[in-house]
Coordinates of C-alpha atoms in Angstrom, one line a residue:
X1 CA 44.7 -11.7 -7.0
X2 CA 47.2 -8.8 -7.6
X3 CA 45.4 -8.4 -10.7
X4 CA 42.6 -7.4 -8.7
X5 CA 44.0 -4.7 -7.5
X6 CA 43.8 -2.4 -11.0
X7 CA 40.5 -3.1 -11.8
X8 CA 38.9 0.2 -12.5
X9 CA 35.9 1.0 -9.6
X10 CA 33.3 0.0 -12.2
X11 CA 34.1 -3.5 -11.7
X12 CA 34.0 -2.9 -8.4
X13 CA 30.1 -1.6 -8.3
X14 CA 29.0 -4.1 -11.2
X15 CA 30.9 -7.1 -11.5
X16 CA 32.3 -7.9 -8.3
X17 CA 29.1 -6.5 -6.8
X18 CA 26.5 -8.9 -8.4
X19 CA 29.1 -12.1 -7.7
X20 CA 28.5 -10.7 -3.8
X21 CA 25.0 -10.5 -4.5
X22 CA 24.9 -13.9 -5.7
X23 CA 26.9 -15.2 -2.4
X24 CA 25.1 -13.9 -0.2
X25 CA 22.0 -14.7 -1.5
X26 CA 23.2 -18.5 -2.2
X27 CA 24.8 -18.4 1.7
X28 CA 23.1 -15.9 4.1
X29 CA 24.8 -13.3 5.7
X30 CA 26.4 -15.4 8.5
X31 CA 27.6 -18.1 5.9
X32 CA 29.5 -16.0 3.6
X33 CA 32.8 -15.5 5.2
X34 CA 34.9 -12.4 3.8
X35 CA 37.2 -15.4 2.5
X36 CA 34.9 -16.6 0.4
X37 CA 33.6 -13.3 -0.7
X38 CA 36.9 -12.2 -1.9
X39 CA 37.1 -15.2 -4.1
X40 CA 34.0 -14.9 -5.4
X41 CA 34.4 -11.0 -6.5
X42 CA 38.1 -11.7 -7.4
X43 CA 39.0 -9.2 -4.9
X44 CA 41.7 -8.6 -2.0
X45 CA 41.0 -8.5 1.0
X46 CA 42.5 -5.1 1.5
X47 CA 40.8 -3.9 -1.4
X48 CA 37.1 -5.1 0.1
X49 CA 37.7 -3.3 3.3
X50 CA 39.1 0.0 1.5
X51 CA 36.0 0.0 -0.8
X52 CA 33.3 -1.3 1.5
X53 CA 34.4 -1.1 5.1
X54 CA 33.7 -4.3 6.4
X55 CA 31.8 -7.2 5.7
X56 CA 28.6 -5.5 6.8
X57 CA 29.3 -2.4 4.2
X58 CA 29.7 -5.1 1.5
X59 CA 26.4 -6.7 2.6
X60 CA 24.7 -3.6 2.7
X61 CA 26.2 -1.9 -1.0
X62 CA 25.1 -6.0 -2.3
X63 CA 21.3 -5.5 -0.9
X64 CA 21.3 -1.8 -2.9
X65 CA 22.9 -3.7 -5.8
X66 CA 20.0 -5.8 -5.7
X67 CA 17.5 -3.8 -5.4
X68 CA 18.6 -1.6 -8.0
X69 CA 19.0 -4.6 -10.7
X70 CA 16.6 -7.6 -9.8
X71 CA 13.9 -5.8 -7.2
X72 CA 13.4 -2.5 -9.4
X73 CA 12.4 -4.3 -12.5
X74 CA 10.4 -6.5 -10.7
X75 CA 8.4 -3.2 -9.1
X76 CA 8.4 -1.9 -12.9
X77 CA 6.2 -4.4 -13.4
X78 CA 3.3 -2.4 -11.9
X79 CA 3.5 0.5 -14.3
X80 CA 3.5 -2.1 -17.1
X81 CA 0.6 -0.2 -18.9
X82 CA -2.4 -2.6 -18.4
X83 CA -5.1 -1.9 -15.6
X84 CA -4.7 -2.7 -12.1
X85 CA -5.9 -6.2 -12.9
X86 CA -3.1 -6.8 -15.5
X87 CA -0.7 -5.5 -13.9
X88 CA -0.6 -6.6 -10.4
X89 CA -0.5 -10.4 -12.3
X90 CA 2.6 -8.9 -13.8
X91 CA 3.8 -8.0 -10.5
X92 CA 3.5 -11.5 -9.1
X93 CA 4.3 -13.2 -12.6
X94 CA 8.1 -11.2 -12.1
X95 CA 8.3 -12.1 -8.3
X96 CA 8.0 -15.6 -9.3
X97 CA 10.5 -15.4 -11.7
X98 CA 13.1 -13.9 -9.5
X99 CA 12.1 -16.4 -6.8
X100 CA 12.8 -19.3 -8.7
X101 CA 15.3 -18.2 -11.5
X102 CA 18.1 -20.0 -9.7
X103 CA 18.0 -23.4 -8.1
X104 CA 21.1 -22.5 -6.1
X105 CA 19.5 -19.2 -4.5
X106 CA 16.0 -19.6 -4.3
X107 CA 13.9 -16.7 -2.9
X108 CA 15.1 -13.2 -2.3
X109 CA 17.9 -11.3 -0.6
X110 CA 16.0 -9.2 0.7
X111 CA 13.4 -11.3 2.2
X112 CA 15.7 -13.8 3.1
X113 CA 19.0 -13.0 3.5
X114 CA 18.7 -9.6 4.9
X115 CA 15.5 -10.6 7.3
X116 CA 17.0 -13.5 8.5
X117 CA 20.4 -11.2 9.3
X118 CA 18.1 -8.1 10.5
X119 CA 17.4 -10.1 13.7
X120 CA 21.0 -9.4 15.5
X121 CA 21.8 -6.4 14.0
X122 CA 20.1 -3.0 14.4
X123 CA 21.3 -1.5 11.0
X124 CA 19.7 -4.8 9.2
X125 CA 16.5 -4.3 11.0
X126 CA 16.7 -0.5 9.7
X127 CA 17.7 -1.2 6.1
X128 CA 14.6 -4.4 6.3
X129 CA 12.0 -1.7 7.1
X130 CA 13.2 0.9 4.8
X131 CA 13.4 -1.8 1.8
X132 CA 9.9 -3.4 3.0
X133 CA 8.7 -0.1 3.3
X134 CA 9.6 1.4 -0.4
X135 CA 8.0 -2.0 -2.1
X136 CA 4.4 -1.0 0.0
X137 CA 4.9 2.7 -1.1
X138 CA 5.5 1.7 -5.2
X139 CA 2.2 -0.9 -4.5
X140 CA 0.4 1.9 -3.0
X141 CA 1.1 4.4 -6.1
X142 CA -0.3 2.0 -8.4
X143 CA -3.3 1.7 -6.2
X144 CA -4.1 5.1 -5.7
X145 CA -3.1 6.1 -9.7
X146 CA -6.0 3.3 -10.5
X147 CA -8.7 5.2 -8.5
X148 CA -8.2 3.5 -5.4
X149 CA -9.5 6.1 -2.7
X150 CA -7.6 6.4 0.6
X151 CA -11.1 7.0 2.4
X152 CA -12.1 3.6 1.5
X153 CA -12.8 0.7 3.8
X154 CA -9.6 -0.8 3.3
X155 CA -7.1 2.3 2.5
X156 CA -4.8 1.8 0.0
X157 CA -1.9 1.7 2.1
X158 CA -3.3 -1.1 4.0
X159 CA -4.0 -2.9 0.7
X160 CA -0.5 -2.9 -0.3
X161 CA 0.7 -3.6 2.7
X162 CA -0.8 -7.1 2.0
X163 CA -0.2 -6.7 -1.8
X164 CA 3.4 -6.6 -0.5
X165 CA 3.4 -9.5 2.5
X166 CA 1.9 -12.3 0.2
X167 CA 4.8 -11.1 -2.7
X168 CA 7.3 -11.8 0.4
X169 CA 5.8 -15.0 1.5
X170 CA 6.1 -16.5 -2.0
X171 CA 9.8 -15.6 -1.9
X172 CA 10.2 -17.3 1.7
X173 CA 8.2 -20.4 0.3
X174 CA 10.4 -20.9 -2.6
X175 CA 13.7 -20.7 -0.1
X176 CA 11.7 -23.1 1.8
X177 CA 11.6 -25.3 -1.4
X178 CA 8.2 -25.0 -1.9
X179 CA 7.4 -26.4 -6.0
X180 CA 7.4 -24.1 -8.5
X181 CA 3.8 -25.5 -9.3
X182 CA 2.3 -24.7 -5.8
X183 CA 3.9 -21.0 -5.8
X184 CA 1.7 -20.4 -9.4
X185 CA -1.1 -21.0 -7.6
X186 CA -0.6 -19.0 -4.7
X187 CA 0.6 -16.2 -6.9
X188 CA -2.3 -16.4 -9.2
X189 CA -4.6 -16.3 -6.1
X190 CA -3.0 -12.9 -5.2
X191 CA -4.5 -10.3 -7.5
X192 CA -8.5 -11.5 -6.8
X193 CA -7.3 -11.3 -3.3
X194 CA -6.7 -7.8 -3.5
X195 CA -9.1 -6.3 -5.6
X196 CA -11.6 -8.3 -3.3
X197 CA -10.6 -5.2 -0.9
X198 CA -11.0 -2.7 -3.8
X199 CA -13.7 0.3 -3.9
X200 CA -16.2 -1.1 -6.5
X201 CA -15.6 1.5 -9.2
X202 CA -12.0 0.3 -8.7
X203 CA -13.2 -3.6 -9.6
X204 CA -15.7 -2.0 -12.1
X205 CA -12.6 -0.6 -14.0
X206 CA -10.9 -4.5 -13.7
X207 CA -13.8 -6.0 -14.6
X208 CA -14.7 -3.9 -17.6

């Protein structure tokens, strides 16, 4: 462990950051003790709280981790250069494969991990909305770069609102243990569910 202690901060912010990420999203919040944690990163304990605070700061720099390296690709997926139709089944087709990549942490951090912590703590609950919040905006670019009019019946705010809710109930369904085969079919129900909301020159465009 006193090796630890001269491992440049890089190591810090990647390594020991994505074995956090991994702990907490194997454990919960609650279940990973700061013990364990320093284990896992290969870190002291004094060097955790000089770098992150607490246990809450390392929670909360693992959730940016994660958003920055598994949830930003998976938003990428959007822009992926097909139309809407294409490429909101590439959204879902990269939320599945996150969801499931890893028998031993099933589902997502944030929807998980960090919802299921949010429900004590005040900052969680802030951080939840914020992340919830900047998945719905991304959806809601995509919508509204593909024609989607905010003066339509269903706005596209509202539209990715859901786009976003049934991407977060696959993620609880595979933590749930739901088979891999069920969540296809639900995620490949998910893009005709949308555009069933969408302005008809919007479909139109999908269709042609």
């Amino acid at each position: 462990m006193a090796e630890a202690r001269g491992r440049p901060k890089g190591f810090e912010d990647g390594e020991a950051l994505d074995a956090a990420v991994m702990f907490f999203w194997t454990h919960g919040y609650e279940g990973a003790s700061v013990d364990a944690l320093c284990r896992e990163m290969n870190m002291p304990r004094a060097t955790l709280y000089a770098r992150f605070g607490d246990k809450e700061g390392l929670f909360r720099a693992a959730v940016a981790r994660y958003a920055e390296t598994r949830v930003a690709p998976v938003l990428s997926a959007l822009w992926a250069g097909g139309g809407l139709r294409a490429d909101l089944e590439a959204f879902y087709a990269a939320v599945l494969a996150l969801c499931t990549a890893n028998e031993a942490a099933p589902g997502c951090l944030i929807s998980c991990a960090l919802a299921d912590a949010a429900g004590a703590n005040p900052a969680f609950r802030e951080e939840l909305a914020e992340r919830f919040a900047a998945m719905e905006e991304r959806i809601t670019a995509r919508l509204v770069a593909a024609g989607w009019d905010a003066r339509a019946a269903t706005p596209p705010e509202v539209a990715a609102g859901l786009a976003a809710t049934l991407a977060r109930g696959l993620t609880l369904a595979a933590r749930a243990g739901t088979a891999e085969a069920e969540l296809r079919k639900t995620a490949a129900a998910a893009t005709p569910a949308i555009l069933r909301l969408a302005p008809e020159h919007v479909v139109a465009v999908c269709e042609a």
